[in-house]
PDB file of C-alpha atoms and ligand atoms in Angstrom:
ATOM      1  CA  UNK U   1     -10.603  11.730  -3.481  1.00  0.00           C
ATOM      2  CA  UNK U   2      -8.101   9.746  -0.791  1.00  0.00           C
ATOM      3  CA  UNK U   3      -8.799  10.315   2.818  1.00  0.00           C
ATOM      4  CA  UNK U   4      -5.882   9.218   5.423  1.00  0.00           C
ATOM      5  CA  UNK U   5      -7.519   9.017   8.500  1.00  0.00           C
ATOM      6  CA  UNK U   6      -5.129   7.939  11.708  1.00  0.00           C
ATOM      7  CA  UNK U   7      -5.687   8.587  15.325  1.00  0.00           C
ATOM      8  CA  UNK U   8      -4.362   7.656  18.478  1.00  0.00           C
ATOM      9  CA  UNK U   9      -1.013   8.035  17.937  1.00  0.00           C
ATOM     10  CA  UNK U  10      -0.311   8.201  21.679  1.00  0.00           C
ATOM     11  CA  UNK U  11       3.410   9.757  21.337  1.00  0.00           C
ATOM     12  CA  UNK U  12       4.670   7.103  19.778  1.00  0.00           C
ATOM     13  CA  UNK U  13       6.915   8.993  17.232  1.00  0.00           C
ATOM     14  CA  UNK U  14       8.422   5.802  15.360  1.00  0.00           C
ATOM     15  CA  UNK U  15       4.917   5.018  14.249  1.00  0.00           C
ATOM     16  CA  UNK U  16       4.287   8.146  13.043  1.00  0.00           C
ATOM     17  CA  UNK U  17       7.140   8.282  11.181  1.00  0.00           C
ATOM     18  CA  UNK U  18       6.768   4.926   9.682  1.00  0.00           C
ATOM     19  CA  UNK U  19       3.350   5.883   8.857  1.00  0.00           C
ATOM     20  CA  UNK U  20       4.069   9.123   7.480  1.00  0.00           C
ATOM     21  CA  UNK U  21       6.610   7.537   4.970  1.00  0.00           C
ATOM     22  CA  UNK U  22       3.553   6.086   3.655  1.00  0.00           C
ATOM     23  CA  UNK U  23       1.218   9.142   3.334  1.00  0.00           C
ATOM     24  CA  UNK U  24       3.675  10.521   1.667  1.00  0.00           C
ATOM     25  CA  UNK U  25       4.149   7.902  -1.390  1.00  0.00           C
ATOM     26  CA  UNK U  26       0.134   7.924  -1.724  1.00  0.00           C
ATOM     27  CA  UNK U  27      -0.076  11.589  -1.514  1.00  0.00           C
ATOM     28  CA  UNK U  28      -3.982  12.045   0.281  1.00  0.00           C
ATOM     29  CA  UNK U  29      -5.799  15.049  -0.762  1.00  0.00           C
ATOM     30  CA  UNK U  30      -6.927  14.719   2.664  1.00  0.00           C
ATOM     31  CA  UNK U  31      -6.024  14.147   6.206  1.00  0.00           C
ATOM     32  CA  UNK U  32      -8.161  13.571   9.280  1.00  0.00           C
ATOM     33  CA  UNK U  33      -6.890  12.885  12.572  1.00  0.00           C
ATOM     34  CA  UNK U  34      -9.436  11.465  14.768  1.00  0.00           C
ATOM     35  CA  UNK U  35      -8.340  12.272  18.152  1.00  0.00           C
ATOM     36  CA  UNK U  36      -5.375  11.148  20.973  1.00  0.00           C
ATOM     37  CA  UNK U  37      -1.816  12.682  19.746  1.00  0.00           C
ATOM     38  CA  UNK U  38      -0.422  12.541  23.032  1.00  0.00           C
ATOM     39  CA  UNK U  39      -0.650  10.284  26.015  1.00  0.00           C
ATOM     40  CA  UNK U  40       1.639   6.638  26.523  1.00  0.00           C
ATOM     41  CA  UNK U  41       4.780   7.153  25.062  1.00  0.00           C
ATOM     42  CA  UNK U  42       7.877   9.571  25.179  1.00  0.00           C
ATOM     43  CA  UNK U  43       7.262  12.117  22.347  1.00  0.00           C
ATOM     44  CA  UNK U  44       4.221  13.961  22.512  1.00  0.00           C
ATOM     45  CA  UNK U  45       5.727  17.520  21.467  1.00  0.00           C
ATOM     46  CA  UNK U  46       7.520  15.580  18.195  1.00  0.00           C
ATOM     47  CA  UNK U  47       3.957  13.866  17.670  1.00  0.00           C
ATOM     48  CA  UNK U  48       2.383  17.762  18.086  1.00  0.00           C
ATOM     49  CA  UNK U  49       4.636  19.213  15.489  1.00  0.00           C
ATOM     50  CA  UNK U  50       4.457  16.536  12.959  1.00  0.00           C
ATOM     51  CA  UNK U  51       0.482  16.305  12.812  1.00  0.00           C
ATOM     52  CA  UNK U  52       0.238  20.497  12.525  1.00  0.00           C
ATOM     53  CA  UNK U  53       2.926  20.037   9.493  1.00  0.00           C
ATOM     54  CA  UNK U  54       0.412  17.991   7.439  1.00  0.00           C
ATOM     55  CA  UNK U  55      -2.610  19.989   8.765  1.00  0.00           C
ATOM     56  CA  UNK U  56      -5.180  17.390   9.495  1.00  0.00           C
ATOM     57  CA  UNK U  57      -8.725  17.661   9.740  1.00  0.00           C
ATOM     58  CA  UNK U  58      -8.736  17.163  13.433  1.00  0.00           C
ATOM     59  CA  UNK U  59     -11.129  16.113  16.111  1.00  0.00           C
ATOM     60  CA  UNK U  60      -9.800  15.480  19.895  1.00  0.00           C
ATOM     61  CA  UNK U  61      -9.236  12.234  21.974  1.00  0.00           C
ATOM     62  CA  UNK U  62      -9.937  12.457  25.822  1.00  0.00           C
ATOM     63  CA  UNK U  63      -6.377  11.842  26.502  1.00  0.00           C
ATOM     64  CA  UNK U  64      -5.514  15.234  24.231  1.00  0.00           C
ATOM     65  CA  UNK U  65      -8.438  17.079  26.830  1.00  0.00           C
ATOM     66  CA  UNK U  66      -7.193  15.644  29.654  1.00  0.00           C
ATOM     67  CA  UNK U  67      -3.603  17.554  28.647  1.00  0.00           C
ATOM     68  CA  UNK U  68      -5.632  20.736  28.219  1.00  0.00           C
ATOM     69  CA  UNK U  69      -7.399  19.854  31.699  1.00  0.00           C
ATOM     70  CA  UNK U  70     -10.920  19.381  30.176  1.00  0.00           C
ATOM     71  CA  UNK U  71     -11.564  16.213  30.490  1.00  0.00           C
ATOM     72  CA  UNK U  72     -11.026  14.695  34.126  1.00  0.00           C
ATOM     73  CA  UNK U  73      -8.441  12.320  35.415  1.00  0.00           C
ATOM     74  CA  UNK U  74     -10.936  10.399  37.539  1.00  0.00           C
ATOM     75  CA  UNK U  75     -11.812   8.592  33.892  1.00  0.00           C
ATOM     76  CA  UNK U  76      -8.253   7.261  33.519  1.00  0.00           C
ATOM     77  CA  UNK U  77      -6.242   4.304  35.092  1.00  0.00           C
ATOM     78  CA  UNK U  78      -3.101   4.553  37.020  1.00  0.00           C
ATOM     79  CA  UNK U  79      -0.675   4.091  33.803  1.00  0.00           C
ATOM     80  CA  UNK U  80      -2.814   6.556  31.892  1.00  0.00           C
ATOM     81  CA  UNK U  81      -2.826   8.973  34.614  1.00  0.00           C
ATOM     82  CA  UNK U  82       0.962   8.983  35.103  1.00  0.00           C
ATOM     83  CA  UNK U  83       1.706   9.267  31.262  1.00  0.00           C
ATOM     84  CA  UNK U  84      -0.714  12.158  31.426  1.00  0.00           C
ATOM     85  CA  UNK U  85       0.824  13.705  34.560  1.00  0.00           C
ATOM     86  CA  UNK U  86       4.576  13.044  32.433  1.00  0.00           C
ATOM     87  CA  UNK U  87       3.567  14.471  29.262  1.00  0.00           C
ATOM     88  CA  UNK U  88       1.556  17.868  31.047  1.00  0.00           C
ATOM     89  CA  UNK U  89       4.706  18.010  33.001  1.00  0.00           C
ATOM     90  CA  UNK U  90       6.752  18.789  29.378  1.00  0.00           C
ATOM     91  CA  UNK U  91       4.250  20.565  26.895  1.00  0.00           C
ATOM     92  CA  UNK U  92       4.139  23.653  26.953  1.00  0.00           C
ATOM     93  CA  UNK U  93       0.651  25.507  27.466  1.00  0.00           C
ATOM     94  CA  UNK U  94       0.554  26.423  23.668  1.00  0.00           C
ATOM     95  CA  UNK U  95       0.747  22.979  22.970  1.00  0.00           C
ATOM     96  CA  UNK U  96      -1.662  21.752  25.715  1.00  0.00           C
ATOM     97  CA  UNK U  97      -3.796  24.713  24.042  1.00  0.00           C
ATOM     98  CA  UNK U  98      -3.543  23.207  20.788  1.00  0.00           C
ATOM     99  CA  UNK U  99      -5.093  19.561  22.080  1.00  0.00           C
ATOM    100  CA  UNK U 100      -7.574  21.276  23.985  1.00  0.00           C
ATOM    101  CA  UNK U 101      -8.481  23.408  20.888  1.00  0.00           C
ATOM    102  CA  UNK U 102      -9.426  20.493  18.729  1.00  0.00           C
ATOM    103  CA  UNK U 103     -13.247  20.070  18.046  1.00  0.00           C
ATOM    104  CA  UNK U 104     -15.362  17.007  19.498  1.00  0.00           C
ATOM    105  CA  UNK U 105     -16.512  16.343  16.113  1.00  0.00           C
ATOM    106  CA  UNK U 106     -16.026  16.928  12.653  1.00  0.00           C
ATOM    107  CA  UNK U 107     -19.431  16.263   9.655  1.00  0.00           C
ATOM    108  CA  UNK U 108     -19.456  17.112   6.109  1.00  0.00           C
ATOM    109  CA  UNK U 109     -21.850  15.576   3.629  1.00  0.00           C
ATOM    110  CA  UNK U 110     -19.682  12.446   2.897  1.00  0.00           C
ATOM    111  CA  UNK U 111     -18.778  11.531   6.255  1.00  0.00           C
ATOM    112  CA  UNK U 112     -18.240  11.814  10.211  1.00  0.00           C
ATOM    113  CA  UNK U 113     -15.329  11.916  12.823  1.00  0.00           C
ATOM    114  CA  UNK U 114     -15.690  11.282  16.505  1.00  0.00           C
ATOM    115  CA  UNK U 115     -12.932   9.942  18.835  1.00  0.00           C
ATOM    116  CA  UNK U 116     -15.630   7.953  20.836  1.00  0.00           C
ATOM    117  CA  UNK U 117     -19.400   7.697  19.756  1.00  0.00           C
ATOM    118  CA  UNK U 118     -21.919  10.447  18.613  1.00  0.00           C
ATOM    119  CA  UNK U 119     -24.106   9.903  21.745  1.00  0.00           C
ATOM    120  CA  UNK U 120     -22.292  12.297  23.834  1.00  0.00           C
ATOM    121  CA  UNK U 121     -19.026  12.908  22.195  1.00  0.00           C
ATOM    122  CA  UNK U 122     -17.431  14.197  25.743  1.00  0.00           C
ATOM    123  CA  UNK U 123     -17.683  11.595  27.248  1.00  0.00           C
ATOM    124  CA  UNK U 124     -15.885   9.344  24.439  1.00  0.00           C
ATOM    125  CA  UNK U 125     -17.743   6.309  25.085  1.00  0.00           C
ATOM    126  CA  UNK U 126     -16.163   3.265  23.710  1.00  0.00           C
ATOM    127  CA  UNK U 127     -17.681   0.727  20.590  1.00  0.00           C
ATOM    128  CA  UNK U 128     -16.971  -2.654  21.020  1.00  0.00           C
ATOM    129  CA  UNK U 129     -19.906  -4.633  20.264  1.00  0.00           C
ATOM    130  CA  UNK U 130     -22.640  -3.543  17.852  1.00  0.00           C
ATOM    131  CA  UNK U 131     -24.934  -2.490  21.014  1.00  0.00           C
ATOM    132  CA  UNK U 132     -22.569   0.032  21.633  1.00  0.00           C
ATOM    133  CA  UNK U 133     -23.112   1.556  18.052  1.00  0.00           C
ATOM    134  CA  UNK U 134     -26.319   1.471  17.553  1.00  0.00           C
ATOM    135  CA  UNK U 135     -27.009   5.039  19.197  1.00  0.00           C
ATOM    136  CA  UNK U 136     -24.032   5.998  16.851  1.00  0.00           C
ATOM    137  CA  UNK U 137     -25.837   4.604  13.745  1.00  0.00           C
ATOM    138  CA  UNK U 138     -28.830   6.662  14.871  1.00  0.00           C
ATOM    139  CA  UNK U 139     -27.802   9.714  15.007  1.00  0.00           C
ATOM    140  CA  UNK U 140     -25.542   9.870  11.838  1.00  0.00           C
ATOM    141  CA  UNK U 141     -26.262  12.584   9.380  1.00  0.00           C
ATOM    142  CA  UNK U 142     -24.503  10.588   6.703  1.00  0.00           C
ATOM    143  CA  UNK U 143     -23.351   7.388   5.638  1.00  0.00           C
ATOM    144  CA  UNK U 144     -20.418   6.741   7.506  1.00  0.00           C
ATOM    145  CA  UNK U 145     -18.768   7.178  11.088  1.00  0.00           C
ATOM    146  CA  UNK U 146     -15.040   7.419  11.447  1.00  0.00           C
ATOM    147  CA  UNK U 147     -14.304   6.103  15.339  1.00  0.00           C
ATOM    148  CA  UNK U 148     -11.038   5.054  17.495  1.00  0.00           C
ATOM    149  CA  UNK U 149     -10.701   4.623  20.757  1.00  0.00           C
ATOM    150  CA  UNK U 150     -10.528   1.063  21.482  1.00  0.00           C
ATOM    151  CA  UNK U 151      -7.422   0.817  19.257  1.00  0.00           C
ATOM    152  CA  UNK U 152      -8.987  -1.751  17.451  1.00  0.00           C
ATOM    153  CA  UNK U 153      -9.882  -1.260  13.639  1.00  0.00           C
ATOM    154  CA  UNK U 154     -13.363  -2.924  12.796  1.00  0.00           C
ATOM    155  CA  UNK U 155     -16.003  -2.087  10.700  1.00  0.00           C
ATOM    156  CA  UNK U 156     -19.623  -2.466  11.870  1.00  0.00           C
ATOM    157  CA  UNK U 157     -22.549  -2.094   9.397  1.00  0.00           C
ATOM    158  CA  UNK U 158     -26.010  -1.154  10.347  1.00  0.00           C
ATOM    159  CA  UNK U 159     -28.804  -3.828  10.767  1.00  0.00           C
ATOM    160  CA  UNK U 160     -25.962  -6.543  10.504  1.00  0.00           C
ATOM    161  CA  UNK U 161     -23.011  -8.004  11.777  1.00  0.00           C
ATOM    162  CA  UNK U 162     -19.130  -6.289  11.196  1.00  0.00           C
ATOM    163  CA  UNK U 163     -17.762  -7.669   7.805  1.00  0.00           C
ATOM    164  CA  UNK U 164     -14.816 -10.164   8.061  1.00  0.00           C
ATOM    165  CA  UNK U 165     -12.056  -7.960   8.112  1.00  0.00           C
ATOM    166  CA  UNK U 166      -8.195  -8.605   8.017  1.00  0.00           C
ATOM    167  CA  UNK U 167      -5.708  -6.176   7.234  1.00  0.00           C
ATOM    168  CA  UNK U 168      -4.295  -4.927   4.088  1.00  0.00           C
ATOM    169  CA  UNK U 169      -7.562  -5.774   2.504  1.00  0.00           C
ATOM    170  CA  UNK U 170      -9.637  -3.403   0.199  1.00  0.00           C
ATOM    171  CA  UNK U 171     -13.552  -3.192   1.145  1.00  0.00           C
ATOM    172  CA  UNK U 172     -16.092  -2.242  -1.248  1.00  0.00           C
ATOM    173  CA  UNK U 173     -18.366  -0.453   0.692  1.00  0.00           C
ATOM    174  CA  UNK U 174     -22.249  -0.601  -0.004  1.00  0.00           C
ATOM    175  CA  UNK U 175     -23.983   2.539  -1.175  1.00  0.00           C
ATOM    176  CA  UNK U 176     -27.111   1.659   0.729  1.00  0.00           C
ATOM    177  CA  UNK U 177     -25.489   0.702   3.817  1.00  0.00           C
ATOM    178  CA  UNK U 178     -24.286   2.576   6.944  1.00  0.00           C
ATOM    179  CA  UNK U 179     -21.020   2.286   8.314  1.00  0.00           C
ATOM    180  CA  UNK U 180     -18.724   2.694  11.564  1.00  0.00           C
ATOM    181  CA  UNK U 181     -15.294   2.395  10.774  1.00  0.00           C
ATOM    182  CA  UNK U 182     -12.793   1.771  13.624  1.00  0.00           C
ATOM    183  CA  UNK U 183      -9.695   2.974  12.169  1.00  0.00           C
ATOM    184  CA  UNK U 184      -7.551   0.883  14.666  1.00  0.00           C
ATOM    185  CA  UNK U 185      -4.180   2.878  16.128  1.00  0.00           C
ATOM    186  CA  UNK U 186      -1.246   4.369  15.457  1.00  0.00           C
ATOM    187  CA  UNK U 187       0.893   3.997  18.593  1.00  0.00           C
ATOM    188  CA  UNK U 188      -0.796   1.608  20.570  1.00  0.00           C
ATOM    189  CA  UNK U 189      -2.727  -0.919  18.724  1.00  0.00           C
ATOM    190  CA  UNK U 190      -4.818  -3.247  20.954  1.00  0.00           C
ATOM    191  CA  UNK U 191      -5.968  -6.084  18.832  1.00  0.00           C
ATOM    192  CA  UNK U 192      -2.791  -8.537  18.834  1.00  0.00           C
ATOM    193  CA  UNK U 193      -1.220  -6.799  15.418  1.00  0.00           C
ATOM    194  CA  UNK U 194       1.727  -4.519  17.095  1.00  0.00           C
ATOM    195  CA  UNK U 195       1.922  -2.854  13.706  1.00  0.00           C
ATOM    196  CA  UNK U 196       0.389   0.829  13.517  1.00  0.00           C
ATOM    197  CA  UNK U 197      -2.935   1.206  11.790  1.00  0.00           C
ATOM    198  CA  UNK U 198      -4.311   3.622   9.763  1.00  0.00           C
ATOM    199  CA  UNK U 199      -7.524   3.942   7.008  1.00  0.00           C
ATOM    200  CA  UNK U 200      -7.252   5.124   3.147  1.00  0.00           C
ATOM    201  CA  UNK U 201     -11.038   6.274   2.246  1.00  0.00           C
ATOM    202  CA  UNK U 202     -11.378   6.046  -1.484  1.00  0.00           C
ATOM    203  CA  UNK U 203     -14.704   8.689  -2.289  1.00  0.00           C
ATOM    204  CA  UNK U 204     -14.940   8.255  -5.942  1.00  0.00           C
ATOM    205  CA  UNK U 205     -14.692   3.934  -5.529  1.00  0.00           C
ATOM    206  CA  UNK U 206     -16.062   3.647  -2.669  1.00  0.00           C
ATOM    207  CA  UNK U 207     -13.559   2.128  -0.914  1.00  0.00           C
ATOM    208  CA  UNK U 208     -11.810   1.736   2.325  1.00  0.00           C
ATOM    209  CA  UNK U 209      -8.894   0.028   3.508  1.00  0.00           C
ATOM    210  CA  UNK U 210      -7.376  -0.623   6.564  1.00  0.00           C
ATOM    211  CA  UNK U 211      -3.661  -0.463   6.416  1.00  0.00           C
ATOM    212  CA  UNK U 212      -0.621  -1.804   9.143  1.00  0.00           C
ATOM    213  CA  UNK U 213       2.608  -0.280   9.300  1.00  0.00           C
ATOM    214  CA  UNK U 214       5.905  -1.902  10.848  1.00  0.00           C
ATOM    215  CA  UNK U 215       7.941   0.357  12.671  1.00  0.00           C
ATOM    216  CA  UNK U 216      10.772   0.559  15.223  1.00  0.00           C
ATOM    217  CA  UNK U 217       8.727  -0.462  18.424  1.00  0.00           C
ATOM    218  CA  UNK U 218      12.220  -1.412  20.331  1.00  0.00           C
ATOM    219  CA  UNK U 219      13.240   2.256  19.736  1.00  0.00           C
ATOM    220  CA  UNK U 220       9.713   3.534  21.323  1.00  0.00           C
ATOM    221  CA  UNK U 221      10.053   0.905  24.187  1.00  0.00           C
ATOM    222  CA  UNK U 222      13.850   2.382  24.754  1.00  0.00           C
ATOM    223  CA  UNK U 223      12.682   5.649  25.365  1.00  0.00           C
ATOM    224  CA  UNK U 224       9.722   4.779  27.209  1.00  0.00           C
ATOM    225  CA  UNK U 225      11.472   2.900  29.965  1.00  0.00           C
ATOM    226  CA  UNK U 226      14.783   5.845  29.562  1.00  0.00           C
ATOM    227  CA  UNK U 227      11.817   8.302  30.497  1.00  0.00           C
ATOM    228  CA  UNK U 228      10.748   6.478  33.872  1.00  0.00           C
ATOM    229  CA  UNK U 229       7.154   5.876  32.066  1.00  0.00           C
ATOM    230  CA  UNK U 230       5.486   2.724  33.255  1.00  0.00           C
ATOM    231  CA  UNK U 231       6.754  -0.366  32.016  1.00  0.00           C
ATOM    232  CA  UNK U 232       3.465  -1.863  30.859  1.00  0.00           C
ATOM    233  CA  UNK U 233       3.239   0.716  28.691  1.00  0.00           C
ATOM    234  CA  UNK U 234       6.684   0.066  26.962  1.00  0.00           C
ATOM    235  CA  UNK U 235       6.040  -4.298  26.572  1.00  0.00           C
ATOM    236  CA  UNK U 236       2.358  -4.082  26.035  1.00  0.00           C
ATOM    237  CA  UNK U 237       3.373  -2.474  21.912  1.00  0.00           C
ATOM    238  CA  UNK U 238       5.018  -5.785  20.881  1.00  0.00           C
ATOM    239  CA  UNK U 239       1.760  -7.443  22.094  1.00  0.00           C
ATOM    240  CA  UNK U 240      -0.200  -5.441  20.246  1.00  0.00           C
ATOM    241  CA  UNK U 241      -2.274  -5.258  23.447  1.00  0.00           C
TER     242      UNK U 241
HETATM  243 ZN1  LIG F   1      -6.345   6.319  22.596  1.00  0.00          ZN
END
């Protein structure tokens, strides 16, 4: 079986678009969103609609509670708070329902979603350094953790460090090993690669790959700045940062 997992899409509806061109070439038998459709950029109802149309798995982001007014603002910064303030200010409360209806996390026997960590889902703790996962990698029920977040894709294994990774590379994953896999971001990406980022999870090879998508960030950073969203939030996509 394919898996697509993407997350953090952020409003960014050129990404998506790019990236759903993709998806639908490979053809998944399975989707899984892992959290943060809205928040950043100009299109969160366009990002709404499209994710419902390929009916994800889904698990929520704490900028996707914050629209539903469950998570607090007190946890954001000033630019997150505005873009939240924006986008609340244009969803309507079916489709602030909808981000606040999305579960905190999603297990089956193969694998687990969480937008943060497992240690306390709500509070969507961040993993950057392999301290951060090890309370993660304890409480797993199976072999591997899907994670965002950080906008950063990584993969961290248990008892070691993260395996070299660089993009558009296949890794054969070990059947005796534990894994957290960052799966990086679709609208926002924070590690210096502006491109989008999603995962294919092969189940039958054993396999997962990190993909990056070009798409029309000039277009996203047009509508950003037309929308009187911070600026920061418009140059920091063709940093990648
Ligand atoms: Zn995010």
């Amino acid at each position: 079986m394919i898996i697509a997992l993407f997350s953090d899409i952020h409003s960014n509806l050129e990404a998506l678009t790019s990236v759903l061109k993709e998806f639908k070439s490979i053809v998944p038998d399975k989707y899984v969103l892992i959290g943060d459709i809205a928040g950043y950029a100009a299109n969160p109802k366009e990002c709404i609609e499209i994710v419902k149309s390929i009916n994800p798995i889904t698990v929520s982001g704490n900028h996707d509670f914050a629209m539903a007014g469950l998570y607090g603002m007190e946890y954001f910064n000033d630019n997150a708070k505005c873009s939240i303030n924006w986008t609340k200010g244009i969803l309507t409360d079916e489709e602030k329902n909808y981000l606040g209806s999305m579960p905190l996390l999603y297990e089956d026997k193969n694998f687990t979603a969480v937008h943060g960590s497992l240690n306390s889902p709500e509070e969507f703790n961040y993993i950057f350094y392999y301290t951060d996962a090890k309370e993660t990698f304890r409480l797993m029920k199976n072999d591997i953790c899907f994670v965002a977040h950080t906008h950063r894709p990584e993969i961290f294994s248990e008892g070691g460090n993260a395996p070299a990774y660089s993009g558009n590379k296949k890794i054969k994953l070990d059947k005796n090993k534990k894994y957290i896999i960052n799966i990086g971001s679709i609208g926002q990406p924070r590690d210096g690669d502006p491109r989008a980022s999603y995962a294919l999870f092969d189940t039958k090879n054993y396999t997962i790959e990190i993909r990056r998508v070009e798409y029309n960030i000039i277009e996203t950073q047009r509508k950003i700045l037309a929308s009187g969203l911070p600026k920061i939030l418009a140059t920091r996509l063709s940093a990648g940062k």
